[in-house]
Short mmCIF file of C-alpha atoms in Angstrom, two decimals:
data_model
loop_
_atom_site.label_atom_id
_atom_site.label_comp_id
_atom_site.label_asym_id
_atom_site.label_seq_id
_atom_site.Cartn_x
_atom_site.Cartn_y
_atom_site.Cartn_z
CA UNK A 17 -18.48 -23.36 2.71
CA UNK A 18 -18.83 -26.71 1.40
CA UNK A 19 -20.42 -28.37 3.91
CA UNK A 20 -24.29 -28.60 2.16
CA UNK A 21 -22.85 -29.50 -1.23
CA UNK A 22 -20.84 -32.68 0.54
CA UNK A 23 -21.02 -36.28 0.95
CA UNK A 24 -18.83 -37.61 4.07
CA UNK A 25 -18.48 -40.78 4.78
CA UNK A 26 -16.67 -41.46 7.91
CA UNK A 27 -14.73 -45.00 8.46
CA UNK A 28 -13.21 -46.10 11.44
CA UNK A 29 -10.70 -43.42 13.43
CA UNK A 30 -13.15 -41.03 11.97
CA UNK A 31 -11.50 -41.07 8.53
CA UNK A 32 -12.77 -39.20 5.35
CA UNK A 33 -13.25 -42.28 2.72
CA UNK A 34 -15.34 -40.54 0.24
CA UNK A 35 -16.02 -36.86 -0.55
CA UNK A 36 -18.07 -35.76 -3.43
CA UNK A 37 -19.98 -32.57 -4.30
CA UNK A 38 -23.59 -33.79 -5.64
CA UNK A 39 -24.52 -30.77 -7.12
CA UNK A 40 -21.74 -28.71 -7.55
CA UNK A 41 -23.11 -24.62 -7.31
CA UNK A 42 -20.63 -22.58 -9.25
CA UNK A 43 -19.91 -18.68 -8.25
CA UNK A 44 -18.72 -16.03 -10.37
CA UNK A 45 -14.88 -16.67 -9.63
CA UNK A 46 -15.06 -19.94 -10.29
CA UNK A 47 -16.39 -18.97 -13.85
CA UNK A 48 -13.82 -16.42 -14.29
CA UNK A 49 -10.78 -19.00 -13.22
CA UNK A 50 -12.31 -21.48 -15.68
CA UNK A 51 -12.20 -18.96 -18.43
CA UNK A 52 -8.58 -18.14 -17.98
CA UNK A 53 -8.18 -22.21 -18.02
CA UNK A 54 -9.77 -22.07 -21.45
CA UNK A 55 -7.98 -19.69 -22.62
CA UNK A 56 -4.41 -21.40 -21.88
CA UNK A 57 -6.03 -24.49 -23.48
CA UNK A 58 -6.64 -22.47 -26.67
CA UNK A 59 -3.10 -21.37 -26.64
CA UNK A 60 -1.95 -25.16 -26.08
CA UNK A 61 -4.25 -25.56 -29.17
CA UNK A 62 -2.56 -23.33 -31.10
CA UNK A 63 0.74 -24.65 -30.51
CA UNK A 64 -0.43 -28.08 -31.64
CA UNK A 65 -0.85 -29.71 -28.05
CA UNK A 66 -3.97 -30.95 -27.11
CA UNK A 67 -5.58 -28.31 -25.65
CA UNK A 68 -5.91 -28.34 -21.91
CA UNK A 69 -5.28 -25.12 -19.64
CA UNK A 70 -5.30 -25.05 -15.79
CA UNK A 71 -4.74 -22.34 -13.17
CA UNK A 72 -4.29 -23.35 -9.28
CA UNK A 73 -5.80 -20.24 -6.72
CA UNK A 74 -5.51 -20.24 -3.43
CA UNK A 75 -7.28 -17.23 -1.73
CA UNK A 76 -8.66 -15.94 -4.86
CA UNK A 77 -5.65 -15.09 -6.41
CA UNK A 78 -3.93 -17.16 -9.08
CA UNK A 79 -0.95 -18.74 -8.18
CA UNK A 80 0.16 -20.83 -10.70
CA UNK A 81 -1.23 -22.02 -14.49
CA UNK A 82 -0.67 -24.20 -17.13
CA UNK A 83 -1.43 -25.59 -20.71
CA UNK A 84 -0.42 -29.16 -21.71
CA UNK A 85 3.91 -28.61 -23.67
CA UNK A 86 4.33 -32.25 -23.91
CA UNK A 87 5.39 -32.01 -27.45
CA UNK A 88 7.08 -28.46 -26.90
CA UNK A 89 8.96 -29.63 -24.06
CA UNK A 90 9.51 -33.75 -25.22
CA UNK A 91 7.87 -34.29 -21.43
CA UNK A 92 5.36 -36.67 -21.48
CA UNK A 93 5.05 -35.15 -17.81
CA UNK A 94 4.10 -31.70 -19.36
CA UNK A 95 -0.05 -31.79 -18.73
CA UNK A 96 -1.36 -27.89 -17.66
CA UNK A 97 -1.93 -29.49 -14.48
CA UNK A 98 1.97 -30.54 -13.69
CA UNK A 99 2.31 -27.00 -15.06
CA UNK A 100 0.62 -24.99 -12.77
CA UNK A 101 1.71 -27.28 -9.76
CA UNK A 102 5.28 -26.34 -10.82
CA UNK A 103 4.52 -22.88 -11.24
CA UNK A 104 2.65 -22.60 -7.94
CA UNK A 105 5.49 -24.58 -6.04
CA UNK A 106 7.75 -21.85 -7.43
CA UNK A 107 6.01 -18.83 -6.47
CA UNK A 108 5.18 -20.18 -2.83
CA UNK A 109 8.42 -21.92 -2.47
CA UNK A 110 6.76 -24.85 -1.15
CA UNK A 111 5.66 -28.01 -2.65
CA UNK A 112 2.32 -28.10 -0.65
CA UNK A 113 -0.17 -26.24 -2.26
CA UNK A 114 -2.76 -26.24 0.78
CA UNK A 115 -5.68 -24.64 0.33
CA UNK A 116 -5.65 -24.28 -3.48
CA UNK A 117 -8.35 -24.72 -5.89
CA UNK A 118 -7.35 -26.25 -9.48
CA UNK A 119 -9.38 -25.25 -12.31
CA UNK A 120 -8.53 -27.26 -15.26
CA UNK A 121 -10.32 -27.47 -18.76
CA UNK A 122 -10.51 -31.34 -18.97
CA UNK A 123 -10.66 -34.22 -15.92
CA UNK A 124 -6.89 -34.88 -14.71
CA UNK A 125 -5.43 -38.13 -15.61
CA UNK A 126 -4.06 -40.55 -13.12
CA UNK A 127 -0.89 -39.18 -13.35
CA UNK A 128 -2.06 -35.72 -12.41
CA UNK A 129 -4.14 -36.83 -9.89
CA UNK A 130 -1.24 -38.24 -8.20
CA UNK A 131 0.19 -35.23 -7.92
CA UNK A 132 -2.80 -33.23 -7.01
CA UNK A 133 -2.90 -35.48 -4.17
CA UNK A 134 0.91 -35.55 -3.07
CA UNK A 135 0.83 -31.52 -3.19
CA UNK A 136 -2.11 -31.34 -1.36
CA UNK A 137 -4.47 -29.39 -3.46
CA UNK A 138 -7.96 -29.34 -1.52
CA UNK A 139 -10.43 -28.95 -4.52
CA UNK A 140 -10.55 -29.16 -8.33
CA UNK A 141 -13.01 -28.05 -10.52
CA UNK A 142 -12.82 -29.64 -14.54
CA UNK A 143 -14.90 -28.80 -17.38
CA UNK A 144 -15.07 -31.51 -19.34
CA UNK A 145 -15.05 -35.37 -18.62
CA UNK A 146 -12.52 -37.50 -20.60
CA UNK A 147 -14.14 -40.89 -20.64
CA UNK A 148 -10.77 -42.89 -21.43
CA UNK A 149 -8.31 -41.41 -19.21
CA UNK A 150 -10.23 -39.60 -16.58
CA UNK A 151 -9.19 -40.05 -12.81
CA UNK A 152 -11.46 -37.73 -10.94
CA UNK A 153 -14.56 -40.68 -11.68
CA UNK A 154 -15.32 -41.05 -15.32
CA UNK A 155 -12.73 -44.06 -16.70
CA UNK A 156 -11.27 -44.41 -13.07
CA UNK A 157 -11.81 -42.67 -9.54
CA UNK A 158 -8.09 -42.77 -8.47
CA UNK A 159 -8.54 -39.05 -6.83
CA UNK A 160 -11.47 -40.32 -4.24
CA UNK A 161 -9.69 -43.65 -3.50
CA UNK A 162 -10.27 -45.00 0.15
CA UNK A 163 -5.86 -45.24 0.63
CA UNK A 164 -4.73 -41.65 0.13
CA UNK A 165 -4.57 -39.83 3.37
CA UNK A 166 -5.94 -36.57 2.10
CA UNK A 167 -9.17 -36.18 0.39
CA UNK A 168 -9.42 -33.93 -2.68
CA UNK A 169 -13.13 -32.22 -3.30
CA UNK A 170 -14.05 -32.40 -6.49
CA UNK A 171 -16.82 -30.53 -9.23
CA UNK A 172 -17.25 -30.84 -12.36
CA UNK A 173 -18.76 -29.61 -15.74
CA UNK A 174 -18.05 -26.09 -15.40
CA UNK A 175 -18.33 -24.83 -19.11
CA UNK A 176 -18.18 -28.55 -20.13
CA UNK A 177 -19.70 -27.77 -23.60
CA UNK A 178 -17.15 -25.18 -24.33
CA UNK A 179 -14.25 -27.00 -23.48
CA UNK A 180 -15.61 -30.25 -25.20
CA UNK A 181 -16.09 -28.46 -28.26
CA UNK A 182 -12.18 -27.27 -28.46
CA UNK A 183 -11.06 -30.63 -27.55
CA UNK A 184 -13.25 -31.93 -30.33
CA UNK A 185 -12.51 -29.39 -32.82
CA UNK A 186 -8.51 -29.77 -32.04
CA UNK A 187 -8.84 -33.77 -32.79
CA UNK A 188 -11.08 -32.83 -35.64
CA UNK A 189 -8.36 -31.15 -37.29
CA UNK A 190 -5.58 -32.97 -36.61
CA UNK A 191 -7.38 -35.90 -37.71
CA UNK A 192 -8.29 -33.92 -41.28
CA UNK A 193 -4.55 -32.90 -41.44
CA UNK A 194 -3.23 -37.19 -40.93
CA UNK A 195 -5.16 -37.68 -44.13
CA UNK A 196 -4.04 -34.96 -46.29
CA UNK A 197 -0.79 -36.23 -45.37
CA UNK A 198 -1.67 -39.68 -46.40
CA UNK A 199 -3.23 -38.48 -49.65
CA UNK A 200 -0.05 -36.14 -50.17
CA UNK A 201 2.12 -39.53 -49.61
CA UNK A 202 0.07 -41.50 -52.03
CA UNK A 203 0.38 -38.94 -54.66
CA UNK A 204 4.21 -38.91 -54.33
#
């Protein structure tokens, strides 16, 4: 399916190094998984955690999902990735999660990645980049690194804009609510 969207580059014992979708061509599932990541991120949003969703599918049926419960939970390990991993090992009983799909609203951090990696997930679509803690290429490329032995495929900017814009409203407002506080404090 993916083989005219991919990039192999073969080392020696005819190894995957690198794979990489250049031009990723997204179907109608895809959009519909992505919009049931968005909308777990806008209930992580309304619940005052940053606001990322993620559902894992594996033959077109969801299987597990997320939204980030860090502060809900006091779990720093609590990302909507690690959620829907969880949820997914549950449901199979297994903690491989081979041929699954991720959809998640913003680019897993190394920490997720990890995980993606140890349970196997074969592809993850993200909306939107995050340019300081990315792992999937934009601050770091930790998920296509040469030393894992299993290779992830990976697309991205699936209804970017729309998840950039509730990331950057969220921060928006939480920054606009730090300095009432502060003003409120001052007044005291």
């Amino acid at each position: 399916m993916f083989k005219s969207l991919l990039k192999i580059f073969l080392g020696a014992n005819n190894q995957n190094l690198v794979v990489s979708v250049d031009k990723p061509t997204f179907n109608d599932d895809d959009r519909q998984f992505m919009r049931r990541a968005l909308e777990l991120a806008r209930q992580a949003a309304d619940n005052n955690e940053v606001p990322v969703g993620a559902v894992l599918v594996k033959s077109g049926k969801i299987i597990g999902e997320g939204c980030n419960q860090s502060i809900i939970q006091s779990d720093p390990t609590a990302h909507a990735e690690i959620q829907a991993l969880r949820n997914a090992g549950k449901n199979l009983n297994n903690y491989r999660l081979v041929d699954t799909t991720l959809y998640v609203s913003l680019e897993p951090c190394p920490m997720c990645v990890g995980s993606l990696i140890h349970a196997r997930v074969s592809r993850v679509v993200f909306a939107a980049s995050d340019l300081k803690t990315g792992a999937c290429g934009s601050a770091l490329n930790l998920i296509q690194d040469s030393s894992h032995n299993h290779r992830v495929i990976v697309e991205k900017g699936l209804m970017a804009e729309e998840a950039s814009q509730l990331i950057s409203s969220f921060f928006r407002r939480r920054r606009a609510e730090k300095r009432l506080e502060r003003q409120d404090s001052t007044k005291n």
